[in-house]
Short mmCIF file of C-alpha atoms in Angstrom, two decimals:
data_model
loop_
_atom_site.label_atom_id
_atom_site.label_comp_id
_atom_site.label_asym_id
_atom_site.label_seq_id
_atom_site.Cartn_x
_atom_site.Cartn_y
_atom_site.Cartn_z
CA UNK U 1 -35.19 35.23 -8.97
CA UNK U 2 -31.58 35.93 -9.68
CA UNK U 3 -29.37 32.70 -10.60
CA UNK U 4 -26.32 32.49 -8.25
CA UNK U 5 -22.68 32.59 -9.08
CA UNK U 6 -20.94 30.14 -11.55
CA UNK U 7 -19.49 27.15 -10.11
CA UNK U 8 -15.70 27.38 -10.28
CA UNK U 9 -14.26 25.41 -13.69
CA UNK U 10 -12.67 22.75 -11.37
CA UNK U 11 -15.92 22.05 -10.39
CA UNK U 12 -17.03 21.70 -13.66
CA UNK U 13 -14.45 19.70 -15.12
CA UNK U 14 -14.34 17.41 -11.97
CA UNK U 15 -15.62 14.31 -13.82
CA UNK U 16 -13.68 14.60 -16.74
CA UNK U 17 -10.65 15.33 -14.25
CA UNK U 18 -11.28 12.04 -12.29
CA UNK U 19 -11.73 9.90 -15.51
CA UNK U 20 -8.53 10.97 -17.04
CA UNK U 21 -6.61 10.60 -13.92
CA UNK U 22 -8.12 7.12 -13.45
CA UNK U 23 -7.76 5.84 -17.14
CA UNK U 24 -3.93 4.85 -16.95
CA UNK U 25 -4.65 2.47 -13.95
CA UNK U 26 -8.35 1.43 -13.97
CA UNK U 27 -10.59 1.88 -16.78
CA UNK U 28 -13.81 3.85 -16.25
CA UNK U 29 -17.31 2.26 -16.22
CA UNK U 30 -19.11 2.73 -19.23
CA UNK U 31 -18.53 5.78 -21.12
CA UNK U 32 -20.40 8.44 -19.36
CA UNK U 33 -20.10 8.44 -15.29
CA UNK U 34 -23.82 8.32 -14.96
CA UNK U 35 -24.30 5.47 -17.41
CA UNK U 36 -25.05 2.48 -15.31
CA UNK U 37 -22.16 -0.24 -15.55
CA UNK U 38 -22.32 -3.49 -16.98
CA UNK U 39 -21.78 -6.51 -15.51
CA UNK U 40 -18.54 -6.83 -17.85
CA UNK U 41 -17.35 -3.48 -16.46
CA UNK U 42 -17.71 -4.53 -12.61
CA UNK U 43 -15.66 -7.75 -13.36
CA UNK U 44 -13.13 -6.00 -15.15
CA UNK U 45 -12.76 -3.23 -12.76
CA UNK U 46 -12.64 -5.99 -9.76
CA UNK U 47 -10.17 -8.15 -12.01
CA UNK U 48 -7.76 -5.16 -11.96
CA UNK U 49 -8.41 -4.20 -8.38
CA UNK U 50 -7.22 -7.93 -7.74
CA UNK U 51 -4.19 -7.67 -9.62
CA UNK U 52 -2.97 -4.78 -7.75
CA UNK U 53 -3.65 -6.06 -4.44
CA UNK U 54 -1.91 -9.62 -5.29
CA UNK U 55 1.10 -7.62 -6.39
CA UNK U 56 1.27 -5.29 -3.16
CA UNK U 57 0.57 -8.62 -1.30
CA UNK U 58 3.70 -10.33 -2.86
CA UNK U 59 5.96 -7.07 -2.02
CA UNK U 60 4.43 -6.88 1.62
CA UNK U 61 5.19 -10.63 1.72
CA UNK U 62 8.53 -10.55 0.88
CA UNK U 63 9.33 -7.33 2.89
CA UNK U 64 8.14 -9.40 6.01
CA UNK U 65 10.09 -12.34 5.43
CA UNK U 66 13.30 -9.93 5.14
CA UNK U 67 12.25 -8.38 8.23
CA UNK U 68 11.79 -11.74 10.12
CA UNK U 69 14.96 -12.90 9.34
CA UNK U 70 16.80 -9.92 9.94
CA UNK U 71 14.93 -10.54 13.63
CA UNK U 72 16.29 -14.13 13.84
CA UNK U 73 19.91 -13.14 12.90
CA UNK U 74 19.80 -10.31 15.80
CA UNK U 75 18.26 -12.99 18.21
CA UNK U 76 21.09 -15.57 17.07
CA UNK U 77 23.63 -12.80 17.92
CA UNK U 78 22.49 -11.47 20.81
CA UNK U 79 22.23 -15.20 21.74
CA UNK U 80 26.08 -15.54 20.76
CA UNK U 81 27.18 -12.63 22.98
CA UNK U 82 25.03 -13.58 26.17
CA UNK U 83 27.13 -17.04 25.80
CA UNK U 84 30.25 -15.26 25.57
CA UNK U 85 29.61 -13.47 28.72
CA UNK U 86 31.96 -10.86 27.86
CA UNK U 87 31.55 -8.13 25.51
CA UNK U 88 31.52 -4.04 25.15
CA UNK U 89 29.53 -1.99 27.37
CA UNK U 90 27.07 -1.85 24.57
CA UNK U 91 26.73 -5.41 23.85
CA UNK U 92 26.10 -6.02 27.49
CA UNK U 93 23.28 -3.53 27.17
CA UNK U 94 21.68 -5.07 24.20
CA UNK U 95 22.07 -8.71 26.37
CA UNK U 96 20.25 -7.25 29.15
CA UNK U 97 17.65 -5.63 26.94
CA UNK U 98 16.77 -8.53 25.08
CA UNK U 99 16.92 -11.02 28.40
#
C-alpha cells in the first residue's frame, strides 16, 4: 500500500508554533505538549489567567464608570434644557427624545 502525501510543513510545525506564540504571555505545560501537566503547571496557568482577567476587569470597570458619568452629565443637561423651556430646534428635539 502506498503512503499518502506528506502533510504540509505548517501542520508538522504547529505544536512548536503554538508553544512559541504562547510563550511570551502564558507558560506552556511541562515541556512536551503530550506530557501530563503537573499540579504546579495548572496552578501557575490559572494564576496567570486570573491576573490577566483582573487587569481587564479593572479597565472595563473604569470604562463603565466613565460612561455612567457621561450619561449623568447628558441627563443633567437635558434636565436643564427642559427647565429652561426654550432652546434651538435641536435642543428641543433632544428634550422630546429624553422625555
